[in-house]
């Protein structure tokens, strides 16, 4: 079982799949490039089938579910094979469901009060979203002194150029991004390009 999503790789690809048939070759390309943790977002009808296909056919991948916003999402994605959960935000009922899911999870936060509320509930690993819009590296740096026990996966607006500045922060375990899975590459089934971009991202923390 995954102990911490934050320690699997410096970058977690955030994947939106319109066609579940693309899931396995995409996941294989990402793993080959050095990014085993893959967040498949629940933004499309194909998401659950995609998670199930990756879980069944790409054993070296650690597939997770993103955009988890309801108790039903938690149940459905874990049943499909998700090995971690990521939410853009959280409520008490959603947090309770994630805590009892049996898999690691990253509830989303964008304010200091949300971080403190999660720490109060025993949660120390979180998604910081939307990272760039919510204050970026300056905000996370400011949180590190008063709240050193909180660790983050910033996601939202992060690029290959900006990722290194996040990864140098002591309270950042990894970043989430989609630049290594560009929509045109997925549409063209250009898995070699995805693998190349994943390899570049995997090398951000040498």
Short mmCIF file of C-alpha atoms in Angstrom, two decimals:
data_model
loop_
_atom_site.label_atom_id
_atom_site.label_comp_id
_atom_site.label_asym_id
_atom_site.label_seq_id
_atom_site.Cartn_x
_atom_site.Cartn_y
_atom_site.Cartn_z
CA UNK A 1 0.00 0.00 0.00
CA UNK A 2 1.18 3.49 -0.77
CA UNK A 3 2.36 5.11 2.46
CA UNK A 4 2.68 8.65 1.16
CA UNK A 5 1.70 10.02 -2.22
CA UNK A 6 4.07 12.91 -1.64
CA UNK A 7 7.14 10.68 -1.75
CA UNK A 8 6.50 8.64 -4.90
CA UNK A 9 7.88 11.12 -7.43
CA UNK A 10 8.55 14.87 -7.66
CA UNK A 11 5.61 15.31 -10.03
CA UNK A 12 2.17 13.70 -10.06
CA UNK A 13 0.63 13.88 -13.55
CA UNK A 14 -2.94 15.17 -13.49
CA UNK A 15 -4.70 13.29 -16.27
CA UNK A 16 -8.01 14.02 -18.00
CA UNK A 17 -9.09 11.13 -20.24
CA UNK A 18 -11.97 11.29 -22.68
CA UNK A 19 -11.39 7.71 -23.86
CA UNK A 20 -10.64 4.91 -21.40
CA UNK A 21 -8.80 3.06 -24.18
CA UNK A 22 -6.01 5.63 -23.85
CA UNK A 23 -5.51 4.94 -20.14
CA UNK A 24 -3.15 1.96 -20.30
CA UNK A 25 -0.75 3.24 -22.99
CA UNK A 26 -0.68 6.66 -21.33
CA UNK A 27 0.05 5.15 -17.92
CA UNK A 28 2.79 2.95 -19.38
CA UNK A 29 4.41 6.00 -20.97
CA UNK A 30 4.31 7.94 -17.70
CA UNK A 31 5.76 5.04 -15.70
CA UNK A 32 8.48 4.51 -18.31
CA UNK A 33 9.33 8.19 -17.98
CA UNK A 34 9.72 7.87 -14.21
CA UNK A 35 6.34 9.11 -12.94
CA UNK A 36 4.56 6.16 -11.29
CA UNK A 37 1.89 8.13 -9.38
CA UNK A 38 -0.91 9.08 -11.78
CA UNK A 39 -3.95 11.14 -10.80
CA UNK A 40 -6.91 10.44 -13.09
CA UNK A 41 -9.46 13.19 -12.59
CA UNK A 42 -13.16 12.51 -12.34
CA UNK A 43 -13.97 15.15 -14.95
CA UNK A 44 -15.05 12.75 -17.69
CA UNK A 45 -17.36 9.77 -18.09
CA UNK A 46 -14.32 7.61 -18.90
CA UNK A 47 -12.53 8.26 -15.60
CA UNK A 48 -13.67 5.23 -13.58
CA UNK A 49 -13.00 2.82 -16.45
CA UNK A 50 -9.60 4.45 -16.96
CA UNK A 51 -8.69 4.00 -13.28
CA UNK A 52 -9.80 0.37 -13.43
CA UNK A 53 -7.80 -0.33 -16.58
CA UNK A 54 -4.60 1.18 -15.18
CA UNK A 55 -5.02 -0.66 -11.88
CA UNK A 56 -5.51 -3.97 -13.70
CA UNK A 57 -2.96 -3.67 -16.49
CA UNK A 58 -0.12 -1.37 -15.35
CA UNK A 59 1.21 -2.92 -12.12
CA UNK A 60 4.08 -0.42 -11.82
CA UNK A 61 1.66 2.51 -11.80
CA UNK A 62 0.15 3.89 -8.60
CA UNK A 63 -3.16 5.15 -9.94
CA UNK A 64 -5.20 7.64 -7.97
CA UNK A 65 -8.42 9.54 -8.40
CA UNK A 66 -8.58 13.32 -8.58
CA UNK A 67 -11.48 15.78 -8.34
CA UNK A 68 -12.97 13.60 -5.59
CA UNK A 69 -15.76 15.78 -4.23
CA UNK A 70 -18.33 13.40 -2.73
CA UNK A 71 -18.68 10.34 -0.56
CA UNK A 72 -19.93 8.49 -3.64
CA UNK A 73 -16.76 9.45 -5.52
CA UNK A 74 -14.66 7.92 -2.75
CA UNK A 75 -16.54 4.62 -2.84
CA UNK A 76 -16.63 4.38 -6.64
CA UNK A 77 -12.97 5.19 -7.22
CA UNK A 78 -11.63 2.87 -4.52
CA UNK A 79 -13.84 0.09 -5.92
CA UNK A 80 -12.38 0.80 -9.37
CA UNK A 81 -8.85 0.36 -8.05
CA UNK A 82 -7.69 3.84 -7.02
CA UNK A 83 -4.74 3.66 -4.63
CA UNK A 84 -4.93 7.27 -3.50
CA UNK A 85 -7.51 10.08 -3.51
CA UNK A 86 -7.13 13.79 -4.22
CA UNK A 87 -9.80 16.43 -3.64
CA UNK A 88 -9.81 20.11 -4.65
CA UNK A 89 -11.33 20.94 -1.25
CA UNK A 90 -12.98 19.14 1.64
CA UNK A 91 -15.98 18.95 3.92
CA UNK A 92 -16.37 16.96 7.13
CA UNK A 93 -18.34 14.20 5.40
CA UNK A 94 -15.88 13.96 2.50
CA UNK A 95 -12.92 13.90 4.89
CA UNK A 96 -14.54 11.16 6.96
CA UNK A 97 -15.11 9.08 3.83
CA UNK A 98 -11.51 9.54 2.68
CA UNK A 99 -10.17 8.66 6.14
CA UNK A 100 -12.13 5.39 6.19
CA UNK A 101 -11.38 4.51 2.54
CA UNK A 102 -8.25 2.52 3.37
CA UNK A 103 -6.10 4.46 0.89
CA UNK A 104 -3.94 7.59 1.29
CA UNK A 105 -5.60 10.89 0.45
CA UNK A 106 -4.75 14.53 -0.15
CA UNK A 107 -7.60 16.89 0.79
CA UNK A 108 -7.41 20.25 -0.93
CA UNK A 109 -6.72 23.50 0.91
CA UNK A 110 -6.12 27.10 -0.10
CA UNK A 111 -6.23 28.95 3.23
CA UNK A 112 -4.38 28.81 6.53
CA UNK A 113 -7.60 28.07 8.41
CA UNK A 114 -8.24 24.99 6.27
CA UNK A 115 -4.72 23.75 6.96
CA UNK A 116 -5.16 24.23 10.71
CA UNK A 117 -8.53 22.50 10.61
CA UNK A 118 -6.99 19.46 8.91
CA UNK A 119 -4.06 19.37 11.33
CA UNK A 120 -6.62 19.40 14.15
CA UNK A 121 -8.12 16.26 12.58
CA UNK A 122 -4.76 14.52 12.33
CA UNK A 123 -4.19 15.11 8.62
CA UNK A 124 -0.71 16.40 7.73
CA UNK A 125 -0.55 15.81 3.95
CA UNK A 126 -2.65 18.03 1.70
CA UNK A 127 -3.15 19.32 -1.82
CA UNK A 128 -2.61 23.08 -2.15
CA UNK A 129 -5.07 24.19 -4.82
CA UNK A 130 -5.29 26.25 -6.97
CA UNK A 131 -1.60 26.77 -6.28
CA UNK A 132 -0.70 29.69 -8.49
CA UNK A 133 -3.99 31.54 -7.99
CA UNK A 134 -3.92 30.97 -4.21
CA UNK A 135 -0.51 32.55 -3.64
CA UNK A 136 2.02 30.12 -5.06
CA UNK A 137 5.44 29.61 -3.55
CA UNK A 138 5.29 32.79 -1.48
CA UNK A 139 2.18 31.58 0.32
CA UNK A 140 3.58 28.11 0.98
CA UNK A 141 6.85 29.57 2.21
CA UNK A 142 4.91 31.75 4.66
CA UNK A 143 3.05 28.68 5.98
CA UNK A 144 6.18 26.65 6.64
CA UNK A 145 7.30 28.49 9.80
CA UNK A 146 4.06 28.47 11.82
CA UNK A 147 2.81 25.13 10.42
CA UNK A 148 5.91 23.01 9.73
CA UNK A 149 4.04 19.74 10.22
CA UNK A 150 1.89 20.32 7.11
CA UNK A 151 3.20 18.96 3.80
CA UNK A 152 1.74 19.81 0.42
CA UNK A 153 1.29 18.77 -3.18
CA UNK A 154 0.67 22.12 -4.89
CA UNK A 155 -1.45 21.79 -8.04
CA UNK A 156 -3.01 24.31 -10.38
CA UNK A 157 -1.19 26.42 -12.93
CA UNK A 158 2.20 24.82 -12.31
CA UNK A 159 4.50 24.33 -15.29
CA UNK A 160 7.87 22.78 -16.02
CA UNK A 161 9.38 26.22 -15.51
CA UNK A 162 7.72 26.96 -12.16
CA UNK A 163 7.81 23.46 -10.61
CA UNK A 164 11.44 23.65 -9.36
CA UNK A 165 10.72 26.70 -7.21
CA UNK A 166 7.96 24.73 -5.44
CA UNK A 167 10.09 21.61 -5.03
CA UNK A 168 12.79 23.52 -3.14
CA UNK A 169 10.34 24.41 -0.36
CA UNK A 170 10.66 22.30 2.82
CA UNK A 171 6.90 21.75 3.09
CA UNK A 172 6.40 20.58 -0.52
CA UNK A 173 6.67 16.85 -1.17
CA UNK A 174 5.71 16.93 -4.85
CA UNK A 175 3.74 19.00 -7.33
CA UNK A 176 0.79 18.12 -9.52
CA UNK A 177 0.65 19.16 -13.14
CA UNK A 178 -0.62 18.31 -16.58
CA UNK A 179 2.13 19.69 -18.82
CA UNK A 180 3.55 16.20 -19.44
CA UNK A 181 0.18 14.96 -20.72
CA UNK A 182 -0.77 17.68 -23.24
CA UNK A 183 -4.18 17.18 -24.82
CA UNK A 184 -2.79 17.17 -28.35
CA UNK A 185 -0.30 14.40 -27.51
CA UNK A 186 -3.05 12.28 -25.96
CA UNK A 187 -5.37 12.91 -28.91
CA UNK A 188 -2.60 11.90 -31.32
CA UNK A 189 -1.68 8.91 -29.12
CA UNK A 190 1.89 10.19 -29.14
CA UNK A 191 3.00 8.14 -26.16
CA UNK A 192 6.69 8.63 -26.98
CA UNK A 193 6.23 12.36 -26.46
CA UNK A 194 4.43 11.76 -23.16
CA UNK A 195 7.27 9.52 -21.99
CA UNK A 196 9.84 12.15 -22.97
CA UNK A 197 7.98 14.89 -21.09
CA UNK A 198 7.52 12.60 -18.08
CA UNK A 199 11.23 11.85 -18.03
CA UNK A 200 11.98 15.57 -18.05
CA UNK A 201 9.56 16.12 -15.15
CA UNK A 202 10.93 13.17 -13.18
CA UNK A 203 14.37 14.75 -13.32
CA UNK A 204 13.29 17.98 -11.64
CA UNK A 205 14.45 16.74 -8.27
CA UNK A 206 17.87 15.25 -8.91
#
